[in-house]
Amino acid sequence: STLLGSAALVCWAGAASAQDGEEEAHNARLVGLHDLQARSAYHGVIQEQDGRWIAYIGHHDGTAFNPLSGMVETNGNSIVDVTNARRPFLLRHLPADGGSQMVQVCSGDDLPAGEPGKYYLLRTNGNLGHQIYDVTDPSDPVFIVDVTTGLDGTHKNWWECDTGIAYLVADLQPEGWTTDRGLKVFDLSDPENPVFIRNFGMVGSEPGATEPPVRDPGVHEPTRLGDRVYLAYGTSGEGALQIIDREALLTGDPDPTPENLLAPVIAQLNMPDYWGGHTAWAMHDVELPEYELFEEGTPRDFVILTSESTSNSCQEPHHHMTFMVDITDEAHPFPVANFQVPESEGDFCDRGGRFGTHSQNWSYTDVFYKKLVFFSYFNAGVRAVDVRDPYHPKEVAFFIPATTENTDERCAEFDGVEQCFIAIQTNNVEVDERGLIYLFDRANTGLHIVELTGKARQLLDEPAEGDDDAEDGEMVADLP
């Protein structure tokens, strides 16, 4: 439904209103929460660190008072001990120059030239560059190095802990490119001595290009699985997916000619103008019992491709959703299914804020991989989706957090009149090896730690018969 005029003050039957802000859940329950000092949260990673579990969380630009330091600090990164997920506590807030939305952590035991026993944080420093900190003591991060500086745009990064290769989304305009979101590839196997490998982007964005790229927006997010890198372009419009030969990207001629930029590209899937590529995340070797008797039916490879909702109160041309792309024939990726939350399920357009997909969990944890994927859906919270058969994705659980006094309002204009609402804005979601799900809220509500229950919980072991709404059983994580 679409909100018009005085409908902002009307509550509907069967769903909590934006004004009520009540928690809603199915086959999921809240384990713990932290307000993150009312800072707008973006991305987070969960690192097991010497017997402790530490959440490293990136924030959007802004400021807030930090009781630990007694000072008002620009938003950067919150470092939260979630070892006892029922009682998470803040270890440190690490300020940055204009927010630090993206974080990645690698152990020195994993990095080829890292120091054993140490842990390293790779983060964005506002739009200025990318940095590395020593977070061996997560309460006392120590700056190591600026990987790259002097930029006017950063966003995502992906760090391969097994090799040290990092793919950094960065502004390439100072080097003559037309895009403020290209890719800078570095070797960070020795975190104290970054080695630049190359710049990369879509043909038409390189210095001296005579024709614009097929899709104007830059790369939004890189991910890697095996010997492939997956690039999502466009975020919320004019999207594209590129499947990249990792070895060719790393060892090919770095001179940004059209020929050299095309050399590592196995395939490019262009999306309609009204959908974008926010995240491209792969699942390889998916066994499909339905196809096992066919000569070449299984296993199959897929990319989950997500388009980001960017407008409040559904004031955009189409519902943004997630697509299941079959890449078994890599040269010809093909969408075979989609996942979306029906707006009518909760009158989400009337709740205020964004409604639609944003992103999904990044971790390839054995607990969930090729079984369940978790999608952040802004005012519809987190959605747990059974992806064992990617041709038929099925939602099995959801959790929509309650709003609090910290939850920031979101505004939209209707017939020339601005109206504002208090609504949850689950921005990103991540998981850990204990089977816990972490929600990071864009509207200052904080961190929510959730576990599955009922039939969704049973799927982690095997699909079992039973009460779909069952709420009994112990937590996946054995918490104190």
mmCIF file of C-alpha atoms in Angstrom, residues 182-412:
data_model
loop_
_atom_site.group_PDB
_atom_site.id
_atom_site.type_symbol
_atom_site.label_atom_id
_atom_site.label_comp_id
_atom_site.label_asym_id
_atom_site.label_seq_id
_atom_site.Cartn_x
_atom_site.Cartn_y
_atom_site.Cartn_z
ATOM 1 C CA GLY A 182 36.429 1.702 -8.783
ATOM 2 C CA LEU A 183 38.530 -1.107 -7.400
ATOM 3 C CA LYS A 184 42.009 -0.818 -5.924
ATOM 4 C CA VAL A 185 43.655 -4.203 -5.505
ATOM 5 C CA PHE A 186 46.381 -4.548 -2.861
ATOM 6 C CA ASP A 187 48.525 -7.292 -1.414
ATOM 7 C CA LEU A 188 48.086 -6.931 2.355
ATOM 8 C CA SER A 189 49.632 -10.273 3.271
ATOM 9 C CA ASP A 190 52.084 -8.221 5.345
ATOM 10 C CA PRO A 191 49.730 -5.670 6.945
ATOM 11 C CA GLU A 192 52.586 -3.314 7.749
ATOM 12 C CA ASN A 193 53.740 -3.098 4.133
ATOM 13 C CA PRO A 194 50.854 -2.749 1.648
ATOM 14 C CA VAL A 195 51.720 -3.506 -1.975
ATOM 15 C CA PHE A 196 49.578 -1.967 -4.715
ATOM 16 C CA ILE A 197 48.649 -4.334 -7.567
ATOM 17 C CA ARG A 198 46.245 -2.492 -9.872
ATOM 18 C CA ASN A 199 43.130 -0.400 -10.400
ATOM 19 C CA PHE A 200 40.086 -1.984 -11.974
ATOM 20 C CA GLY A 201 36.652 -0.955 -13.192
ATOM 21 C CA MET A 202 34.162 -1.305 -16.002
ATOM 22 C CA VAL A 203 35.287 -0.545 -19.533
ATOM 23 C CA GLY A 204 34.374 3.045 -20.313
ATOM 24 C CA SER A 205 35.366 4.395 -16.912
ATOM 25 C CA GLU A 206 39.133 4.159 -17.515
ATOM 26 C CA PRO A 207 41.361 7.181 -18.234
ATOM 27 C CA GLY A 208 40.973 8.366 -21.820
ATOM 28 C CA ALA A 209 37.789 6.380 -22.472
ATOM 29 C CA THR A 210 35.971 7.499 -25.610
ATOM 30 C CA GLU A 211 32.673 5.780 -24.801
ATOM 31 C CA PRO A 212 30.869 5.651 -21.422
ATOM 32 C CA PRO A 213 30.470 2.300 -19.652
ATOM 33 C CA VAL A 214 27.443 0.146 -20.375
ATOM 34 C CA ARG A 215 26.422 0.819 -16.792
ATOM 35 C CA ASP A 216 27.403 4.234 -15.405
ATOM 36 C CA PRO A 217 27.475 3.540 -11.634
ATOM 37 C CA GLY A 218 30.732 2.217 -10.251
ATOM 38 C CA VAL A 219 31.475 -1.037 -8.483
ATOM 39 C CA HIS A 220 29.705 -1.221 -5.152
ATOM 40 C CA GLU A 221 30.973 -4.397 -3.566
ATOM 41 C CA PRO A 222 33.534 -7.143 -4.246
ATOM 42 C CA THR A 223 33.351 -10.663 -2.826
ATOM 43 C CA ARG A 224 35.554 -13.681 -3.453
ATOM 44 C CA LEU A 225 34.979 -17.414 -3.381
ATOM 45 C CA GLY A 226 37.618 -19.839 -4.611
ATOM 46 C CA ASP A 227 39.284 -18.636 -7.786
ATOM 47 C CA ARG A 228 36.538 -16.164 -8.637
ATOM 48 C CA VAL A 229 35.846 -12.559 -7.648
ATOM 49 C CA TYR A 230 32.275 -11.300 -7.921
ATOM 50 C CA LEU A 231 31.669 -7.600 -8.497
ATOM 51 C CA ALA A 232 28.288 -5.936 -7.971
ATOM 52 C CA TYR A 233 27.811 -2.612 -9.758
ATOM 53 C CA GLY A 234 25.157 0.063 -9.434
ATOM 54 C CA THR A 235 23.797 -0.383 -5.894
ATOM 55 C CA SER A 236 20.139 0.519 -6.621
ATOM 56 C CA GLY A 237 19.962 1.204 -10.368
ATOM 57 C CA GLU A 238 21.655 0.381 -13.670
ATOM 58 C CA GLY A 239 23.117 -2.670 -11.990
ATOM 59 C CA ALA A 240 25.517 -5.287 -13.264
ATOM 60 C CA LEU A 241 27.233 -8.457 -12.082
ATOM 61 C CA GLN A 242 30.752 -9.284 -13.231
ATOM 62 C CA ILE A 243 32.317 -12.718 -12.748
ATOM 63 C CA ILE A 244 36.078 -12.217 -12.577
ATOM 64 C CA ASP A 245 38.907 -14.706 -13.045
ATOM 65 C CA ARG A 246 40.886 -13.952 -9.896
ATOM 66 C CA GLU A 247 44.256 -15.087 -11.229
ATOM 67 C CA ALA A 248 43.852 -13.053 -14.410
ATOM 68 C CA LEU A 249 42.910 -10.007 -12.350
ATOM 69 C CA LEU A 250 45.973 -10.322 -10.127
ATOM 70 C CA THR A 251 48.559 -11.222 -12.754
ATOM 71 C CA GLY A 252 47.246 -9.494 -15.869
ATOM 72 C CA ASP A 253 48.612 -6.301 -17.383
ATOM 73 C CA PRO A 254 47.520 -3.500 -14.986
ATOM 74 C CA ASP A 255 47.551 -0.802 -17.689
ATOM 75 C CA PRO A 256 43.846 0.220 -17.772
ATOM 76 C CA THR A 257 43.177 -0.287 -21.472
ATOM 77 C CA PRO A 258 39.811 -1.705 -22.577
ATOM 78 C CA GLU A 259 41.528 -4.935 -23.553
ATOM 79 C CA ASN A 260 43.198 -5.324 -20.157
ATOM 80 C CA LEU A 261 39.989 -4.507 -18.274
ATOM 81 C CA LEU A 262 38.066 -7.109 -20.263
ATOM 82 C CA ALA A 263 40.713 -9.829 -19.952
ATOM 83 C CA PRO A 264 39.719 -11.065 -16.447
ATOM 84 C CA VAL A 265 35.946 -10.767 -17.085
ATOM 85 C CA ILE A 266 34.366 -14.180 -17.578
ATOM 86 C CA ALA A 267 30.862 -12.783 -17.871
ATOM 87 C CA GLN A 268 28.820 -9.646 -17.256
ATOM 88 C CA LEU A 269 25.104 -9.704 -16.505
ATOM 89 C CA ASN A 270 23.410 -6.336 -16.998
ATOM 90 C CA MET A 271 20.325 -5.668 -14.900
ATOM 91 C CA PRO A 272 17.328 -3.464 -15.790
ATOM 92 C CA ASP A 273 17.795 0.240 -15.110
ATOM 93 C CA TYR A 274 15.537 0.130 -12.057
ATOM 94 C CA TRP A 275 17.541 -2.550 -10.195
ATOM 95 C CA GLY A 276 21.123 -2.355 -9.007
ATOM 96 C CA GLY A 277 23.888 -4.602 -7.803
ATOM 97 C CA HIS A 278 24.567 -3.992 -4.113
ATOM 98 C CA THR A 279 25.925 -7.429 -3.199
ATOM 99 C CA ALA A 280 26.967 -10.463 -5.242
ATOM 100 C CA TRP A 281 27.672 -13.493 -3.050
ATOM 101 C CA ALA A 282 28.354 -16.971 -4.391
ATOM 102 C CA MET A 283 27.356 -20.510 -3.462
ATOM 103 C CA HIS A 284 29.373 -23.183 -5.255
ATOM 104 C CA ASP A 285 28.663 -26.895 -5.623
ATOM 105 C CA VAL A 286 25.045 -26.856 -4.501
ATOM 106 C CA GLU A 287 23.667 -30.402 -4.522
ATOM 107 C CA LEU A 288 20.089 -30.598 -5.779
ATOM 108 C CA PRO A 289 18.435 -33.985 -5.137
ATOM 109 C CA GLU A 290 15.727 -33.163 -7.672
ATOM 110 C CA TYR A 291 18.370 -33.178 -10.429
ATOM 111 C CA GLU A 292 20.665 -35.990 -9.305
ATOM 112 C CA LEU A 293 19.369 -38.496 -11.875
ATOM 113 C CA PHE A 294 20.117 -36.166 -14.754
ATOM 114 C CA GLU A 295 23.438 -36.563 -16.513
ATOM 115 C CA GLU A 296 24.651 -33.023 -15.716
ATOM 116 C CA GLY A 297 22.012 -31.719 -13.344
ATOM 117 C CA THR A 298 23.978 -31.306 -10.115
ATOM 118 C CA PRO A 299 25.963 -29.855 -8.427
ATOM 119 C CA ARG A 300 25.346 -26.311 -9.585
ATOM 120 C CA ASP A 301 26.818 -22.882 -8.844
ATOM 121 C CA PHE A 302 24.881 -19.727 -7.968
ATOM 122 C CA VAL A 303 25.337 -16.069 -7.191
ATOM 123 C CA ILE A 304 22.894 -14.310 -4.894
ATOM 124 C CA LEU A 305 22.519 -10.798 -6.318
ATOM 125 C CA THR A 306 20.835 -8.099 -4.222
ATOM 126 C CA SER A 307 19.490 -4.687 -5.226
ATOM 127 C CA GLU A 308 19.334 -1.956 -2.554
ATOM 128 C CA SER A 309 16.253 0.031 -1.625
ATOM 129 C CA THR A 310 17.241 3.692 -1.202
ATOM 130 C CA SER A 311 14.002 5.705 -0.831
ATOM 131 C CA ASN A 312 11.798 6.140 2.208
ATOM 132 C CA SER A 313 8.159 5.045 2.211
ATOM 133 C CA CYS A 314 8.499 3.120 -1.060
ATOM 134 C CA GLN A 315 8.991 6.273 -3.134
ATOM 135 C CA GLU A 316 10.943 4.451 -5.819
ATOM 136 C CA PRO A 317 9.882 2.799 -9.068
ATOM 137 C CA HIS A 318 10.154 -0.863 -8.066
ATOM 138 C CA HIS A 319 10.402 -3.137 -5.052
ATOM 139 C CA HIS A 320 14.088 -3.942 -4.587
ATOM 140 C CA MET A 321 14.713 -7.644 -4.082
ATOM 141 C CA THR A 322 17.221 -10.489 -4.301
ATOM 142 C CA PHE A 323 17.873 -12.637 -7.356
ATOM 143 C CA MET A 324 19.199 -16.193 -7.550
ATOM 144 C CA VAL A 325 21.530 -16.327 -10.552
ATOM 145 C CA ASP A 326 22.594 -19.716 -11.934
ATOM 146 C CA ILE A 327 26.288 -19.459 -12.906
ATOM 147 C CA THR A 328 26.950 -23.141 -13.560
ATOM 148 C CA ASP A 329 27.714 -22.046 -17.112
ATOM 149 C CA GLU A 330 29.858 -19.110 -16.028
ATOM 150 C CA ALA A 331 29.870 -17.445 -19.425
ATOM 151 C CA HIS A 332 26.082 -17.216 -19.369
ATOM 152 C CA PRO A 333 24.779 -16.270 -15.902
ATOM 153 C CA PHE A 334 21.002 -16.455 -15.756
ATOM 154 C CA PRO A 335 18.477 -15.381 -13.065
ATOM 155 C CA VAL A 336 16.317 -18.345 -12.076
ATOM 156 C CA ALA A 337 14.403 -17.126 -9.002
ATOM 157 C CA ASN A 338 13.945 -14.193 -6.661
ATOM 158 C CA PHE A 339 13.206 -13.562 -3.026
ATOM 159 C CA GLN A 340 11.092 -10.681 -1.785
ATOM 160 C CA VAL A 341 8.975 -9.865 1.244
ATOM 161 C CA PRO A 342 5.377 -9.060 0.287
ATOM 162 C CA GLU A 343 4.618 -5.467 1.254
ATOM 163 C CA SER A 344 1.068 -6.454 2.190
ATOM 164 C CA GLU A 345 2.424 -8.869 4.810
ATOM 165 C CA GLY A 346 3.030 -5.956 7.154
ATOM 166 C CA ASP A 347 1.952 -2.753 5.373
ATOM 167 C CA PHE A 348 5.630 -1.899 5.254
ATOM 168 C CA CYS A 349 5.253 1.090 2.935
ATOM 169 C CA ASP A 350 3.142 2.741 5.633
ATOM 170 C CA ARG A 351 5.703 2.234 8.410
ATOM 171 C CA GLY A 352 8.157 4.823 7.169
ATOM 172 C CA GLY A 353 11.818 4.459 6.341
ATOM 173 C CA ARG A 354 13.121 2.175 3.639
ATOM 174 C CA PHE A 355 11.432 -1.116 2.758
ATOM 175 C CA GLY A 356 13.275 -3.589 0.556
ATOM 176 C CA THR A 357 16.540 -5.452 0.412
ATOM 177 C CA HIS A 358 19.894 -4.012 1.334
ATOM 178 C CA SER A 359 22.416 -6.797 1.805
ATOM 179 C CA GLN A 360 22.997 -10.279 3.167
ATOM 180 C CA ASN A 361 25.408 -12.036 5.485
ATOM 181 C CA TRP A 362 28.957 -12.315 4.116
ATOM 182 C CA SER A 363 30.424 -15.121 6.207
ATOM 183 C CA TYR A 364 30.839 -18.564 4.707
ATOM 184 C CA THR A 365 30.285 -20.228 8.057
ATOM 185 C CA ASP A 366 29.609 -23.960 7.946
ATOM 186 C CA VAL A 367 26.629 -23.488 10.255
ATOM 187 C CA PHE A 368 24.591 -21.750 7.551
ATOM 188 C CA TYR A 369 26.404 -22.003 4.204
ATOM 189 C CA LYS A 370 24.216 -23.474 1.435
ATOM 190 C CA LYS A 371 21.395 -23.864 3.952
ATOM 191 C CA LEU A 372 20.236 -20.445 5.119
ATOM 192 C CA VAL A 373 21.023 -16.909 3.979
ATOM 193 C CA PHE A 374 20.024 -13.831 5.987
ATOM 194 C CA PHE A 375 18.847 -10.678 4.229
ATOM 195 C CA SER A 376 18.566 -7.242 5.804
ATOM 196 C CA TYR A 377 15.273 -5.702 4.735
ATOM 197 C CA PHE A 378 15.307 -2.293 6.449
ATOM 198 C CA ASN A 379 11.911 -1.793 8.165
ATOM 199 C CA ALA A 380 11.112 -5.487 7.664
ATOM 200 C CA GLY A 381 14.138 -6.500 9.763
ATOM 201 C CA VAL A 382 16.164 -9.609 8.925
ATOM 202 C CA ARG A 383 14.732 -12.424 6.831
ATOM 203 C CA ALA A 384 16.088 -15.978 7.051
ATOM 204 C CA VAL A 385 15.769 -17.782 3.716
ATOM 205 C CA ASP A 386 16.165 -21.496 2.996
ATOM 206 C CA VAL A 387 18.454 -21.654 -0.067
ATOM 207 C CA ARG A 388 19.076 -25.402 -0.222
ATOM 208 C CA ASP A 389 17.156 -25.250 -3.496
ATOM 209 C CA PRO A 390 18.055 -21.841 -4.977
ATOM 210 C CA TYR A 391 15.408 -22.318 -7.672
ATOM 211 C CA HIS A 392 12.803 -22.126 -4.900
ATOM 212 C CA PRO A 393 14.081 -19.904 -2.033
ATOM 213 C CA LYS A 394 11.755 -19.959 0.950
ATOM 214 C CA GLU A 395 11.565 -17.702 3.982
ATOM 215 C CA VAL A 396 11.634 -19.677 7.218
ATOM 216 C CA ALA A 397 12.112 -16.982 9.883
ATOM 217 C CA PHE A 398 12.235 -13.250 10.435
ATOM 218 C CA PHE A 399 12.993 -10.802 13.210
ATOM 219 C CA ILE A 400 12.000 -7.131 13.266
ATOM 220 C CA PRO A 401 13.509 -5.329 16.282
ATOM 221 C CA ALA A 402 11.557 -2.957 18.467
ATOM 222 C CA THR A 403 12.233 0.740 18.123
ATOM 223 C CA THR A 404 13.712 2.610 21.099
ATOM 224 C CA GLU A 405 14.121 6.200 22.218
ATOM 225 C CA ASN A 406 17.299 6.272 20.112
ATOM 226 C CA THR A 407 15.620 5.259 16.856
ATOM 227 C CA ASP A 408 15.924 8.157 14.442
ATOM 228 C CA GLU A 409 13.035 9.351 12.307
ATOM 229 C CA ARG A 410 12.812 8.920 8.547
ATOM 230 C CA CYS A 411 10.941 11.446 6.396
ATOM 231 C CA ALA A 412 9.274 11.485 2.993
#
